[in-house]
Structures are given as structure tokens and as C-alpha cells.
Short mmCIF file of C-alpha atoms in Angstrom, two decimals:
data_model
loop_
_atom_site.label_atom_id
_atom_site.label_comp_id
_atom_site.label_asym_id
_atom_site.label_seq_id
_atom_site.Cartn_x
_atom_site.Cartn_y
_atom_site.Cartn_z
CA UNK A 5 -0.16 0.11 0.17
CA UNK A 6 2.57 2.13 0.90
CA UNK A 7 6.29 2.41 -0.68
CA UNK A 8 9.18 4.41 0.09
CA UNK A 9 12.00 4.52 -2.76
CA UNK A 10 15.64 5.63 -1.40
CA UNK A 11 13.94 8.62 0.60
CA UNK A 12 16.11 11.08 1.46
CA UNK A 13 15.31 14.48 3.88
CA UNK A 14 17.20 17.38 4.59
CA UNK A 15 16.53 20.78 6.38
CA UNK A 16 19.20 22.71 5.33
CA UNK A 17 22.35 21.14 5.83
CA UNK A 18 20.74 18.63 8.49
CA UNK A 19 20.00 15.51 7.01
CA UNK A 20 17.21 14.10 9.01
CA UNK A 21 16.53 11.01 6.76
CA UNK A 22 19.09 8.97 4.92
CA UNK A 23 18.00 6.42 2.05
CA UNK A 24 14.68 4.76 3.40
CA UNK A 25 13.42 1.85 1.98
CA UNK A 26 9.96 0.45 3.46
CA UNK A 27 6.91 -1.29 2.20
CA UNK A 28 3.55 -1.26 4.33
CA UNK A 29 1.04 -3.88 3.31
CA UNK A 30 -2.52 -3.31 3.03
CA UNK A 31 -4.23 -4.11 6.63
CA UNK A 32 -0.58 -4.26 8.44
CA UNK A 33 0.15 -2.72 11.53
CA UNK A 34 3.62 -1.25 11.72
CA UNK A 35 5.05 0.54 14.99
CA UNK A 36 8.06 2.93 14.51
CA UNK A 37 10.18 3.25 17.57
CA UNK A 38 13.63 4.99 18.34
CA UNK A 39 15.20 7.72 20.35
CA UNK A 40 14.22 11.14 20.31
CA UNK A 41 15.25 12.82 17.08
CA UNK A 42 16.01 9.99 15.17
CA UNK A 43 13.58 10.99 12.34
CA UNK A 44 10.41 9.14 13.17
CA UNK A 45 8.02 11.60 12.89
CA UNK A 46 9.58 13.16 9.52
CA UNK A 47 9.36 9.57 8.42
CA UNK A 48 5.88 9.55 8.96
CA UNK A 49 5.01 12.59 8.24
CA UNK A 50 6.25 12.06 4.70
CA UNK A 51 3.85 9.10 4.16
CA UNK A 52 1.29 11.90 3.59
CA UNK A 53 3.37 14.35 2.18
CA UNK A 54 3.35 16.54 5.04
CA UNK A 55 6.99 16.72 4.56
CA UNK A 56 8.24 16.27 0.88
CA UNK A 57 11.03 14.31 0.13
CA UNK A 58 14.63 16.06 -0.85
CA UNK A 59 15.24 12.71 -2.89
CA UNK A 60 13.56 9.70 -3.30
CA UNK A 61 9.67 8.74 -3.85
CA UNK A 62 6.66 8.13 -1.87
CA UNK A 63 4.45 5.71 -3.42
CA UNK A 64 0.84 4.82 -2.52
CA UNK A 65 -0.72 1.65 -4.15
CA UNK A 66 1.94 2.16 -6.89
CA UNK A 67 1.10 5.81 -7.34
CA UNK A 68 3.94 8.04 -6.78
CA UNK A 69 3.12 11.16 -4.76
CA UNK A 70 3.95 14.46 -6.16
CA UNK A 71 3.46 18.11 -5.21
CA UNK A 72 0.70 18.14 -7.49
CA UNK A 73 -1.07 15.16 -6.81
CA UNK A 74 -0.62 14.57 -2.78
CA UNK A 75 -3.48 16.12 -1.80
CA UNK A 76 -6.13 14.40 -3.61
CA UNK A 77 -4.29 11.38 -2.93
CA UNK A 78 -3.80 11.50 0.58
CA UNK A 79 -7.37 12.66 1.58
CA UNK A 80 -8.48 9.57 -0.48
CA UNK A 81 -6.58 7.10 1.53
CA UNK A 82 -5.43 8.40 5.08
CA UNK A 83 -5.66 9.98 7.92
CA UNK A 84 -3.60 11.22 10.97
CA UNK A 85 -3.76 11.80 14.54
CA UNK A 86 -1.56 13.71 15.62
CA UNK A 87 0.92 14.53 19.36
CA UNK A 88 -1.56 17.61 19.81
CA UNK A 89 -4.80 17.21 19.21
CA UNK A 90 -5.66 19.82 16.89
CA UNK A 91 -9.29 19.83 17.64
CA UNK A 92 -11.26 23.43 16.96
CA UNK A 93 -11.95 24.94 20.49
CA UNK A 94 -15.22 26.87 19.32
CA UNK A 95 -16.90 23.39 18.13
CA UNK A 96 -18.49 20.60 19.85
CA UNK A 97 -16.97 17.11 19.92
CA UNK A 98 -19.52 16.51 17.59
CA UNK A 99 -19.03 19.25 15.10
CA UNK A 100 -15.09 18.45 15.19
CA UNK A 101 -16.03 14.92 14.10
CA UNK A 102 -18.40 15.59 10.98
CA UNK A 103 -16.84 18.82 9.61
CA UNK A 104 -14.32 16.71 7.42
CA UNK A 105 -17.02 14.23 5.99
CA UNK A 106 -19.12 17.22 5.31
CA UNK A 107 -16.41 19.54 3.68
CA UNK A 108 -14.55 16.91 1.99
CA UNK A 109 -16.44 14.11 1.41
CA UNK A 110 -20.16 16.03 0.61
CA UNK A 111 -21.77 13.80 3.42
CA UNK A 112 -25.03 15.37 4.60
CA UNK A 113 -25.13 16.65 7.89
CA UNK A 114 -27.88 13.91 9.01
CA UNK A 115 -25.27 10.96 7.66
CA UNK A 116 -22.17 12.69 9.50
CA UNK A 117 -23.52 13.01 12.64
CA UNK A 118 -24.68 9.96 12.53
CA UNK A 119 -21.76 8.06 11.48
CA UNK A 120 -20.03 10.57 14.13
CA UNK A 121 -22.10 9.57 16.85
CA UNK A 122 -21.21 5.87 15.82
CA UNK A 123 -17.38 6.46 16.25
CA UNK A 124 -17.84 8.77 19.41
CA UNK A 125 -19.19 5.59 20.84
CA UNK A 126 -16.43 3.67 19.58
CA UNK A 127 -13.95 5.55 21.34
CA UNK A 128 -16.35 5.82 24.74
CA UNK A 129 -17.18 9.68 24.14
CA UNK A 130 -20.61 9.38 22.94
CA UNK A 131 -21.80 10.92 26.20
CA UNK A 132 -19.15 14.38 25.42
CA UNK A 133 -20.55 14.59 21.71
CA UNK A 134 -22.07 18.30 22.27
CA UNK A 135 -19.01 19.27 25.04
CA UNK A 136 -16.46 21.68 23.73
CA UNK A 137 -13.06 20.61 23.52
CA UNK A 138 -11.62 22.63 26.37
CA UNK A 139 -14.03 20.76 28.73
CA UNK A 140 -12.42 17.36 27.95
CA UNK A 141 -9.41 15.95 29.70
CA UNK A 142 -6.09 15.21 27.08
CA UNK A 143 -7.07 12.17 26.81
CA UNK A 144 -10.25 12.43 25.95
CA UNK A 145 -9.64 14.91 23.27
CA UNK A 146 -6.97 12.32 21.88
CA UNK A 147 -9.84 9.68 21.86
CA UNK A 148 -11.78 12.54 19.83
CA UNK A 149 -9.17 13.10 17.37
CA UNK A 150 -9.05 9.29 16.84
CA UNK A 151 -12.72 9.33 16.00
CA UNK A 152 -12.22 12.17 13.61
CA UNK A 153 -9.82 10.14 11.88
CA UNK A 154 -12.60 7.24 11.96
CA UNK A 155 -15.13 9.31 10.60
CA UNK A 156 -13.14 9.87 7.43
CA UNK A 157 -13.63 5.72 6.29
CA UNK A 158 -9.81 5.79 5.15
CA UNK A 159 -7.83 2.24 4.96
CA UNK A 160 -5.10 3.82 6.55
CA UNK A 161 -4.25 5.83 9.84
CA UNK A 162 -1.34 7.60 10.98
CA UNK A 163 -0.37 7.70 14.53
CA UNK A 164 2.18 10.63 15.22
CA UNK A 165 3.30 9.68 18.88
CA UNK A 166 -0.81 10.07 19.97
CA UNK A 167 0.34 9.98 23.72
CA UNK A 168 3.20 11.79 23.82
CA UNK A 169 1.31 15.03 24.93
CA UNK A 170 -0.80 13.37 27.54
CA UNK A 171 -0.71 12.81 31.42
CA UNK A 172 0.61 9.30 32.15
CA UNK A 173 -2.91 8.37 33.68
CA UNK A 174 -4.39 9.37 30.58
CA UNK A 175 -2.23 7.41 28.01
CA UNK A 176 -3.79 3.94 28.43
CA UNK A 177 -7.32 5.05 27.84
CA UNK A 178 -6.09 6.27 24.46
CA UNK A 179 -4.11 2.86 23.89
CA UNK A 180 -6.74 0.81 24.53
CA UNK A 181 -8.70 2.39 21.78
CA UNK A 182 -5.48 2.10 19.53
CA UNK A 183 -5.36 -1.55 20.37
CA UNK A 184 -9.09 -2.34 19.29
CA UNK A 185 -8.58 -0.70 15.97
CA UNK A 186 -5.58 -2.73 15.46
CA UNK A 187 -8.15 -5.86 15.34
CA UNK A 188 -9.92 -4.55 12.24
CA UNK A 189 -8.46 -4.26 8.64
CA UNK A 190 -7.21 -1.07 8.90
CA UNK A 191 -3.77 -0.16 7.97
CA UNK A 192 -2.13 1.37 10.89
CA UNK A 193 1.47 3.29 11.11
CA UNK A 194 2.28 4.36 14.58
CA UNK A 195 5.21 6.19 15.81
CA UNK A 196 5.19 5.49 19.95
CA UNK A 197 7.24 4.99 22.80
CA UNK A 198 4.73 2.70 24.59
CA UNK A 199 6.55 -0.59 23.96
CA UNK A 200 3.90 -2.73 25.56
CA UNK A 201 1.58 -1.40 23.02
CA UNK A 202 4.08 -2.07 20.39
CA UNK A 203 4.78 -5.52 21.49
CA UNK A 204 0.77 -6.27 21.46
CA UNK A 205 -0.38 -5.10 18.11
CA UNK A 206 2.65 -4.61 15.96
CA UNK A 207 2.74 -7.02 13.05
CA UNK A 208 6.09 -5.25 12.28
CA UNK A 209 8.31 -2.96 14.24
CA UNK A 210 10.81 -0.48 12.82
CA UNK A 211 13.77 0.65 14.63
CA UNK A 212 14.80 4.04 13.50
CA UNK A 213 17.87 5.87 14.69
CA UNK A 214 20.40 8.39 13.44
CA UNK A 215 17.97 8.86 10.25
CA UNK A 216 18.17 5.66 9.47
CA UNK A 217 15.92 2.14 9.55
CA UNK A 218 18.39 0.02 11.65
CA UNK A 219 16.35 -2.97 11.99
CA UNK A 220 13.08 -4.22 11.73
CA UNK A 221 11.29 -7.47 12.45
CA UNK A 222 8.43 -9.21 14.25
CA UNK A 223 7.74 -7.94 18.06
CA UNK A 224 8.58 -11.22 19.68
CA UNK A 225 12.02 -11.23 18.00
CA UNK A 226 12.38 -7.57 17.95
CA UNK A 227 12.07 -7.45 21.48
CA UNK A 228 13.73 -10.68 22.39
CA UNK A 229 16.32 -11.31 20.08
CA UNK A 230 17.72 -7.88 18.44
CA UNK A 231 20.26 -8.15 16.11
CA UNK A 232 21.77 -4.51 15.71
CA UNK A 233 23.62 -3.39 18.77
CA UNK A 234 22.10 0.03 18.62
CA UNK A 235 18.47 -1.48 18.99
CA UNK A 236 19.84 -3.42 21.89
CA UNK A 237 21.00 -0.54 23.83
CA UNK A 238 18.04 1.49 23.10
CA UNK A 239 16.02 -1.81 24.53
CA UNK A 240 18.14 -2.32 27.69
CA UNK A 241 17.22 1.59 28.34
CA UNK A 242 13.60 1.54 27.94
CA UNK A 243 12.64 -1.80 29.33
CA UNK A 244 14.89 -1.90 32.68
#
């Protein structure tokens, strides 16, 4: 579904990603981990062209993303959940969830609201539909952001460290929603520091450090028998 071929990304003279080659299959759950500043967020943001590659190419369904076609292609295939919730403060929870289907997909208000309530129920927040974001906890706001992504009915959802801005006690409620999503036929790519979540949901884990994918594998092998010294050192700090 997604391919990255020899992708490099530089900001000025700083090369953030170097020669990334990656394929994600339809329905696959891929988790990206690694130290802060390793290029993880830049990598996932290039999957929907929020960042443009300096060189190399990104393809969705074998079609290269370009500056000209990326808005429509990404709109057709993917939704994204960010570190910050990016909810509109002047709109209710339900209005936040229904805005994109109505504006971008020409859904009727009635259909969008019926779907929106279903997705809010899905993330455990149907009772908050007519509240405003400032009245919700951080964990609840992020669950609204996930409902908003689901309401777009896309085959691919990208998660860029969705729990990193949350207080520790709110992390689990968001992870629980993501775990339930992982059991469906949605393609998920997630940047996270939550190792338990990675072990539980990933079909494949990528370890990114110094702008490169140093190691990838299934969770059991990755956590129990990592091959690369840098992966071993990272996990020894994180897991102990």
C-alpha cells in the first residue's frame, strides 16, 4: 500500500533521513520506535506528504506522490492523528468529528452526525458529543481526534506519537482504543514510545536511529533477540 524508495530528507544542511526503503502492506500494523530526534516523525509525515522528500519517492498503491497530486491522493487514502489533538475549540466534539466528512466528502449533516455518533461511541465518548474540547481531559481530546480520523473512513491511519502529550494516567485510555482498532482491517502506522503497545499490536516493528531504519522484525524477535547493537542498547534503557 505504501512504498518509500531511497527517500532522503534534509532541512538545510541537516540530513534527517537517509536512504529509507520501506513497504507497508494493506492491513498491516507497523510500529516505529527509536530515540528522540531520530527522524521517526519526519518519516511518518512523509507518508502523507506533510513533509516532501528531498530525494527518492513515496508511492501509495504504486502511484508516486508528487507536489501536484498529493493532496487528493492523501485525502482519498489516509487520516492522521497527531501529538497535539488539533481540535477546533469553538466547535463541539460532534462538530469536530463531522466537519471533514461534510466539507471534503459532501456527506449530509444527518449522515455525518449518525456516523460521528457511532465513532464517538466507539471511542467511549458519545456522552460528550455536545461538549467543547476545553471541557475534556487530554486523553478524551485525543480519543475525539481518533474518532475524527475514523469518520473519514480511510484505509490507512497514521499515528504520530499520539500519547506523548498526555499525562501518564491518560495514556492507557488512548492505547486501549488503538488496540481495539488494530484488530480491524485498517492499515496502521504508529510512531510511539509505548513498548507494551508495540509488542501487543504490531505485525512489524521498525527501529529508527540516526535517520536510518537500523532494524525491523516481528515483535517477539525484535524485543527478545534484537540483532543490531544500537537496538539492544536502546531497548536495555527503555525496558529496564
